[in-house]
PDB file of C-alpha atoms and ligand atoms in Angstrom:
ATOM      1  CA  MET A   1      -1.823  36.037 -17.168  1.00  0.00           C
ATOM      2  CA  ASN A   2      -1.878  32.259 -17.921  1.00  0.00           C
ATOM      3  CA  THR A   3      -5.042  30.478 -18.974  1.00  0.00           C
ATOM      4  CA  THR A   4      -5.885  26.784 -19.144  1.00  0.00           C
ATOM      5  CA  GLY A   5      -9.515  26.120 -20.011  1.00  0.00           C
ATOM      6  CA  ASN A   6     -11.597  28.102 -17.578  1.00  0.00           C
ATOM      7  CA  ILE A   7      -8.837  28.625 -15.054  1.00  0.00           C
ATOM      8  CA  LEU A   8      -6.848  31.848 -14.855  1.00  0.00           C
ATOM      9  CA  GLU A   9      -3.712  32.615 -12.895  1.00  0.00           C
ATOM     10  CA  LEU A  10      -4.324  36.086 -11.500  1.00  0.00           C
ATOM     11  CA  SER A  11      -1.769  38.797 -10.969  1.00  0.00           C
ATOM     12  CA  LEU A  12      -1.233  39.513  -7.271  1.00  0.00           C
ATOM     13  CA  LYS A  13      -0.657  43.167  -8.120  1.00  0.00           C
ATOM     14  CA  ALA A  14      -4.325  43.665  -8.951  1.00  0.00           C
ATOM     15  CA  ILE A  15      -6.425  41.097  -7.115  1.00  0.00           C
ATOM     16  CA  PRO A  16     -10.012  41.414  -8.376  1.00  0.00           C
ATOM     17  CA  GLU A  17     -12.519  42.818  -5.882  1.00  0.00           C
ATOM     18  CA  GLN A  18     -14.721  39.836  -6.712  1.00  0.00           C
ATOM     19  CA  VAL A  19     -12.151  37.442  -5.187  1.00  0.00           C
ATOM     20  CA  VAL A  20     -11.799  39.421  -1.954  1.00  0.00           C
ATOM     21  CA  ALA A  21     -15.586  39.834  -1.739  1.00  0.00           C
ATOM     22  CA  MET A  22     -16.110  36.073  -2.175  1.00  0.00           C
ATOM     23  CA  ASP A  23     -13.533  35.427   0.550  1.00  0.00           C
ATOM     24  CA  HIS A  24     -15.446  37.723   2.939  1.00  0.00           C
ATOM     25  CA  GLU A  25     -18.816  36.326   2.075  1.00  0.00           C
ATOM     26  CA  PHE A  26     -18.144  32.608   1.826  1.00  0.00           C
ATOM     27  CA  PHE A  27     -14.807  31.610   3.394  1.00  0.00           C
ATOM     28  CA  PRO A  28     -14.904  30.163   6.934  1.00  0.00           C
ATOM     29  CA  HIS A  29     -11.923  32.343   8.002  1.00  0.00           C
ATOM     30  CA  PRO A  30     -11.767  35.349   5.646  1.00  0.00           C
ATOM     31  CA  TRP A  31      -8.644  37.478   5.396  1.00  0.00           C
ATOM     32  CA  SER A  32      -8.263  41.161   6.171  1.00  0.00           C
ATOM     33  CA  ALA A  33      -7.494  43.616   3.360  1.00  0.00           C
ATOM     34  CA  GLN A  34      -3.925  43.788   4.705  1.00  0.00           C
ATOM     35  CA  GLN A  35      -3.438  40.015   4.421  1.00  0.00           C
ATOM     36  CA  TRP A  36      -4.484  40.169   0.771  1.00  0.00           C
ATOM     37  CA  LYS A  37      -2.186  43.167   0.230  1.00  0.00           C
ATOM     38  CA  ASP A  38       0.783  41.332   1.777  1.00  0.00           C
ATOM     39  CA  LEU A  39       0.750  38.564  -0.868  1.00  0.00           C
ATOM     40  CA  ASN A  40       4.025  38.348  -2.740  1.00  0.00           C
ATOM     41  CA  PRO A  41       4.243  37.260  -6.418  1.00  0.00           C
ATOM     42  CA  GLU A  42       7.497  35.409  -5.594  1.00  0.00           C
ATOM     43  CA  GLN A  43       5.847  33.221  -2.976  1.00  0.00           C
ATOM     44  CA  HIS A  44       2.150  33.018  -3.708  1.00  0.00           C
ATOM     45  CA  CYS A  45      -0.077  32.150  -6.596  1.00  0.00           C
ATOM     46  CA  LEU A  46      -3.771  32.749  -7.073  1.00  0.00           C
ATOM     47  CA  PHE A  47      -6.004  30.891  -9.513  1.00  0.00           C
ATOM     48  CA  ALA A  48      -9.552  31.799 -10.501  1.00  0.00           C
ATOM     49  CA  SER A  49     -12.272  29.597 -11.889  1.00  0.00           C
ATOM     50  CA  VAL A  50     -14.127  31.575 -14.518  1.00  0.00           C
ATOM     51  CA  LEU A  51     -17.467  30.759 -16.084  1.00  0.00           C
ATOM     52  CA  GLU A  52     -18.945  33.004 -18.760  1.00  0.00           C
ATOM     53  CA  ASN A  53     -16.699  35.910 -17.713  1.00  0.00           C
ATOM     54  CA  THR A  54     -17.665  35.574 -14.052  1.00  0.00           C
ATOM     55  CA  THR A  55     -15.260  34.474 -11.337  1.00  0.00           C
ATOM     56  CA  ILE A  56     -17.027  31.662  -9.522  1.00  0.00           C
ATOM     57  CA  GLY A  57     -14.148  30.412  -7.404  1.00  0.00           C
ATOM     58  CA  PHE A  58     -10.537  30.904  -6.468  1.00  0.00           C
ATOM     59  CA  SER A  59      -7.629  29.091  -4.923  1.00  0.00           C
ATOM     60  CA  LEU A  60      -4.541  30.518  -3.238  1.00  0.00           C
ATOM     61  CA  PHE A  61      -1.212  28.772  -2.640  1.00  0.00           C
ATOM     62  CA  SER A  62       2.090  29.544  -1.004  1.00  0.00           C
ATOM     63  CA  ILE A  63       5.090  28.214  -2.905  1.00  0.00           C
ATOM     64  CA  VAL A  64       8.715  28.411  -1.827  1.00  0.00           C
ATOM     65  CA  PRO A  65      10.835  29.239  -4.912  1.00  0.00           C
ATOM     66  CA  GLY A  66      12.888  26.192  -5.928  1.00  0.00           C
ATOM     67  CA  ASP A  67      10.842  23.806  -3.774  1.00  0.00           C
ATOM     68  CA  ASP A  68       8.348  21.263  -5.121  1.00  0.00           C
ATOM     69  CA  VAL A  69       5.828  21.696  -2.307  1.00  0.00           C
ATOM     70  CA  ALA A  70       2.824  24.030  -2.236  1.00  0.00           C
ATOM     71  CA  HIS A  71       0.752  25.033   0.780  1.00  0.00           C
ATOM     72  CA  LEU A  72      -2.921  25.419  -0.089  1.00  0.00           C
ATOM     73  CA  TYR A  73      -4.182  28.460   1.826  1.00  0.00           C
ATOM     74  CA  LYS A  74      -7.651  28.725   0.352  1.00  0.00           C
ATOM     75  CA  ILE A  75      -9.969  27.096  -2.130  1.00  0.00           C
ATOM     76  CA  LEU A  76     -13.487  28.372  -2.541  1.00  0.00           C
ATOM     77  CA  LEU A  77     -16.353  27.917  -4.942  1.00  0.00           C
ATOM     78  CA  ASN A  78     -19.411  30.167  -4.968  1.00  0.00           C
ATOM     79  CA  PRO A  79     -22.174  28.115  -3.238  1.00  0.00           C
ATOM     80  CA  LEU A  80     -24.304  28.320  -6.397  1.00  0.00           C
ATOM     81  CA  TYR A  81     -21.762  26.086  -8.163  1.00  0.00           C
ATOM     82  CA  ARG A  82     -21.013  23.525  -5.447  1.00  0.00           C
ATOM     83  CA  ARG A  83     -21.946  19.853  -5.711  1.00  0.00           C
ATOM     84  CA  SER A  84     -21.864  20.227  -9.480  1.00  0.00           C
ATOM     85  CA  GLY A  85     -18.535  18.699 -10.492  1.00  0.00           C
ATOM     86  CA  ILE A  86     -17.019  22.132 -11.116  1.00  0.00           C
ATOM     87  CA  SER A  87     -14.775  21.870  -8.046  1.00  0.00           C
ATOM     88  CA  HIS A  88     -13.292  18.653  -9.474  1.00  0.00           C
ATOM     89  CA  GLN A  89     -12.688  20.319 -12.847  1.00  0.00           C
ATOM     90  CA  PHE A  90     -11.154  23.354 -11.093  1.00  0.00           C
ATOM     91  CA  TRP A  91      -8.871  21.145  -8.997  1.00  0.00           C
ATOM     92  CA  SER A  92      -7.764  19.096 -12.049  1.00  0.00           C
ATOM     93  CA  GLU A  93      -6.791  22.297 -13.848  1.00  0.00           C
ATOM     94  CA  ILE A  94      -5.004  23.632 -10.752  1.00  0.00           C
ATOM     95  CA  VAL A  95      -2.987  20.402 -10.554  1.00  0.00           C
ATOM     96  CA  LEU A  96      -1.845  20.837 -14.170  1.00  0.00           C
ATOM     97  CA  LEU A  97      -0.720  24.418 -13.514  1.00  0.00           C
ATOM     98  CA  LEU A  98       1.041  23.474 -10.268  1.00  0.00           C
ATOM     99  CA  LYS A  99       2.861  20.622 -12.006  1.00  0.00           C
ATOM    100  CA  SER A 100       3.947  23.035 -14.735  1.00  0.00           C
ATOM    101  CA  LYS A 101       5.530  25.082 -11.911  1.00  0.00           C
ATOM    102  CA  GLY A 102       7.407  21.991 -10.642  1.00  0.00           C
ATOM    103  CA  ILE A 103       5.079  21.298  -7.689  1.00  0.00           C
ATOM    104  CA  HIS A 104       4.636  17.635  -6.740  1.00  0.00           C
ATOM    105  CA  ARG A 105       3.135  17.824  -3.250  1.00  0.00           C
ATOM    106  CA  VAL A 106       0.374  19.951  -1.754  1.00  0.00           C
ATOM    107  CA  TYR A 107      -0.489  20.202   1.927  1.00  0.00           C
ATOM    108  CA  LEU A 108      -3.207  22.080   3.769  1.00  0.00           C
ATOM    109  CA  GLU A 109      -5.003  22.624   7.059  1.00  0.00           C
ATOM    110  CA  VAL A 110      -8.752  22.228   7.272  1.00  0.00           C
ATOM    111  CA  GLU A 111     -11.162  22.706  10.158  1.00  0.00           C
ATOM    112  CA  SER A 112     -12.264  19.295  11.474  1.00  0.00           C
ATOM    113  CA  GLY A 113     -15.949  20.320  11.174  1.00  0.00           C
ATOM    114  CA  ASN A 114     -15.734  21.397   7.521  1.00  0.00           C
ATOM    115  CA  ALA A 115     -17.324  18.245   6.091  1.00  0.00           C
ATOM    116  CA  ALA A 116     -17.683  19.585   2.538  1.00  0.00           C
ATOM    117  CA  ALA A 117     -14.029  20.584   2.279  1.00  0.00           C
ATOM    118  CA  ILE A 118     -12.773  17.359   3.906  1.00  0.00           C
ATOM    119  CA  GLY A 119     -14.968  15.292   1.567  1.00  0.00           C
ATOM    120  CA  PHE A 120     -13.685  17.258  -1.394  1.00  0.00           C
ATOM    121  CA  TYR A 121     -10.030  16.851  -0.392  1.00  0.00           C
ATOM    122  CA  LYS A 122     -10.430  13.104   0.219  1.00  0.00           C
ATOM    123  CA  LYS A 123     -12.123  12.717  -3.158  1.00  0.00           C
ATOM    124  CA  GLU A 124      -9.183  14.532  -4.763  1.00  0.00           C
ATOM    125  CA  GLY A 125      -6.701  12.133  -3.151  1.00  0.00           C
ATOM    126  CA  PHE A 126      -5.588  14.022  -0.032  1.00  0.00           C
ATOM    127  CA  LYS A 127      -4.585  11.862   2.954  1.00  0.00           C
ATOM    128  CA  LEU A 128      -4.666  12.814   6.625  1.00  0.00           C
ATOM    129  CA  LEU A 129      -1.165  13.446   8.004  1.00  0.00           C
ATOM    130  CA  ARG A 130      -2.064  14.498  11.538  1.00  0.00           C
ATOM    131  CA  THR A 131      -4.461  16.548  13.669  1.00  0.00           C
ATOM    132  CA  ASN A 132      -3.520  19.821  15.393  1.00  0.00           C
ATOM    133  CA  PRO A 133      -5.879  20.116  18.399  1.00  0.00           C
ATOM    134  CA  GLY A 134      -7.452  23.573  18.976  1.00  0.00           C
ATOM    135  CA  TYR A 135      -5.632  25.126  16.010  1.00  0.00           C
ATOM    136  CA  TYR A 136      -8.436  27.500  15.024  1.00  0.00           C
ATOM    137  CA  SER A 137      -9.580  30.587  16.969  1.00  0.00           C
ATOM    138  CA  ASN A 138     -12.979  28.930  17.562  1.00  0.00           C
ATOM    139  CA  GLY A 139     -11.220  26.017  19.293  1.00  0.00           C
ATOM    140  CA  GLU A 140     -11.731  23.565  16.415  1.00  0.00           C
ATOM    141  CA  ASP A 141      -9.016  21.090  15.507  1.00  0.00           C
ATOM    142  CA  ALA A 142      -7.143  21.323  12.224  1.00  0.00           C
ATOM    143  CA  LEU A 143      -6.641  18.300  10.017  1.00  0.00           C
ATOM    144  CA  ILE A 144      -3.327  18.454   8.175  1.00  0.00           C
ATOM    145  CA  MET A 145      -3.718  16.728   4.820  1.00  0.00           C
ATOM    146  CA  GLU A 146      -1.416  16.179   1.880  1.00  0.00           C
ATOM    147  CA  SER A 147      -1.550  14.970  -1.691  1.00  0.00           C
ATOM    148  CA  MET A 148       1.177  13.926  -4.096  1.00  0.00           C
ATOM    149  CA  LEU A 149       0.427  15.339  -7.532  1.00  0.00           C
TER     150      LEU A 149
HETATM  151  C1  COA B 201     -14.379  23.072  -0.589  1.00  0.00           C
HETATM  152  C2  COA B 201     -15.266  23.270  -1.824  1.00  0.00           C
HETATM  153  C3  COA B 201     -14.480  24.017  -2.907  1.00  0.00           C
HETATM  154  C4  COA B 201     -15.654  21.871  -2.369  1.00  0.00           C
HETATM  155  O1  COA B 201     -16.489  22.030  -3.469  1.00  0.00           O
HETATM  156  P1  COA B 201     -17.940  21.290  -3.532  1.00  0.00           P
HETATM  157  O2  COA B 201     -18.500  21.534  -4.863  1.00  0.00           O
HETATM  158  O3  COA B 201     -18.702  21.734  -2.316  1.00  0.00           O
HETATM  159  O4  COA B 201     -17.545  19.774  -3.281  1.00  0.00           O
HETATM  160  P2  COA B 201     -17.850  18.486  -4.189  1.00  0.00           P
HETATM  161  O5  COA B 201     -19.266  18.516  -4.670  1.00  0.00           O
HETATM  162  O6  COA B 201     -16.778  18.349  -5.184  1.00  0.00           O
HETATM  163  O7  COA B 201     -17.745  17.354  -3.090  1.00  0.00           O
HETATM  164  C5  COA B 201     -16.739  16.381  -3.082  1.00  0.00           C
HETATM  165  C6  COA B 201     -17.112  15.379  -2.012  1.00  0.00           C
HETATM  166  O8  COA B 201     -17.145  16.021  -0.729  1.00  0.00           O
HETATM  167  C7  COA B 201     -18.249  15.512   0.039  1.00  0.00           C
HETATM  168  N1  COA B 201     -19.147  16.617   0.345  1.00  0.00           N
HETATM  169  C8  COA B 201     -19.403  17.712  -0.406  1.00  0.00           C
HETATM  170  N2  COA B 201     -20.226  18.536   0.217  1.00  0.00           N
HETATM  171  C9  COA B 201     -20.507  17.963   1.400  1.00  0.00           C
HETATM  172  C10 COA B 201     -21.272  18.345   2.526  1.00  0.00           C
HETATM  173  N3  COA B 201     -21.946  19.522   2.534  1.00  0.00           N
HETATM  174  N4  COA B 201     -21.303  17.520   3.589  1.00  0.00           N
HETATM  175  C11 COA B 201     -20.630  16.362   3.586  1.00  0.00           C
HETATM  176  N5  COA B 201     -19.857  15.938   2.551  1.00  0.00           N
HETATM  177  C12 COA B 201     -19.796  16.737   1.480  1.00  0.00           C
HETATM  178  C13 COA B 201     -18.881  14.420  -0.758  1.00  0.00           C
HETATM  179  O9  COA B 201     -18.243  13.203  -0.403  1.00  0.00           O
HETATM  180  C14 COA B 201     -18.501  14.783  -2.169  1.00  0.00           C
HETATM  181  O10 COA B 201     -18.427  13.676  -2.998  1.00  0.00           O
HETATM  182  P3  COA B 201     -19.691  13.261  -3.916  1.00  0.00           P
HETATM  183  O11 COA B 201     -19.931  14.419  -4.836  1.00  0.00           O
HETATM  184  O12 COA B 201     -19.221  12.034  -4.624  1.00  0.00           O
HETATM  185  O13 COA B 201     -20.831  13.049  -2.975  1.00  0.00           O
HETATM  186  C15 COA B 201     -16.549  24.060  -1.446  1.00  0.00           C
HETATM  187  O14 COA B 201     -17.336  23.287  -0.557  1.00  0.00           O
HETATM  188  C16 COA B 201     -16.290  25.416  -0.821  1.00  0.00           C
HETATM  189  O15 COA B 201     -16.048  26.408  -1.515  1.00  0.00           O
HETATM  190  N6  COA B 201     -16.371  25.527   0.522  1.00  0.00           N
HETATM  191  C17 COA B 201     -16.226  26.816   1.220  1.00  0.00           C
HETATM  192  C18 COA B 201     -14.775  27.228   1.339  1.00  0.00           C
HETATM  193  C19 COA B 201     -13.975  26.218   2.139  1.00  0.00           C
HETATM  194  O16 COA B 201     -14.395  25.781   3.211  1.00  0.00           O
HETATM  195  N7  COA B 201     -12.782  25.880   1.617  1.00  0.00           N
HETATM  196  C20 COA B 201     -11.883  24.959   2.244  1.00  0.00           C
HETATM  197  C21 COA B 201     -11.222  25.604   3.402  1.00  0.00           C
HETATM  198  S1  COA B 201      -9.788  24.733   3.903  1.00  0.00           S
END
């Protein structure tokens, strides 16, 4: 397990219940238990933001071995800690860990109505690449965004 400040890289062999529970409670499109189980240590990495021994957020990426691009699947902060600057600190630490893995570009999809996430991504330097109309099951468009690290 790697640590940098209050960020931890979690083992995918034993994903903490707290992470899955936060996904179910707070993520716009939570995953099934099977989706979490299907994560592969060769292709995915999971970071946790930890404050006083409590996991207050997590972020999940897909990374193709040998490639310098990561796909951000999920980033989530417990609502109690939003709008506090912690998400910026978490992202800055994630960027350092991704760079140490040779990643220089991150892309993601975000629901067009998710103003908090879009604001966060823009603040962290993500640019809009394109829109995928009706991408989500609720009919919402997806914004495809990317950032060079
Ligand atoms: C995405 C997330 C981690 C961002 O963390 P946060 O603490 O809420 O965001 P920040 O306070 O860093 O906000 C960054 C910017 O986004 C914008 N923003 C944040 N919340 C907003 C809201 N509710 N409405 C509109 N804009 C908002 C602001 O421009 C803000 O900049 P400012 O602080 O200078 O005003 C958090 O909102 C979250 O966990 N959301 C639920 C999970 C999720 O939707 N993840 C993304 C799925 S792709």
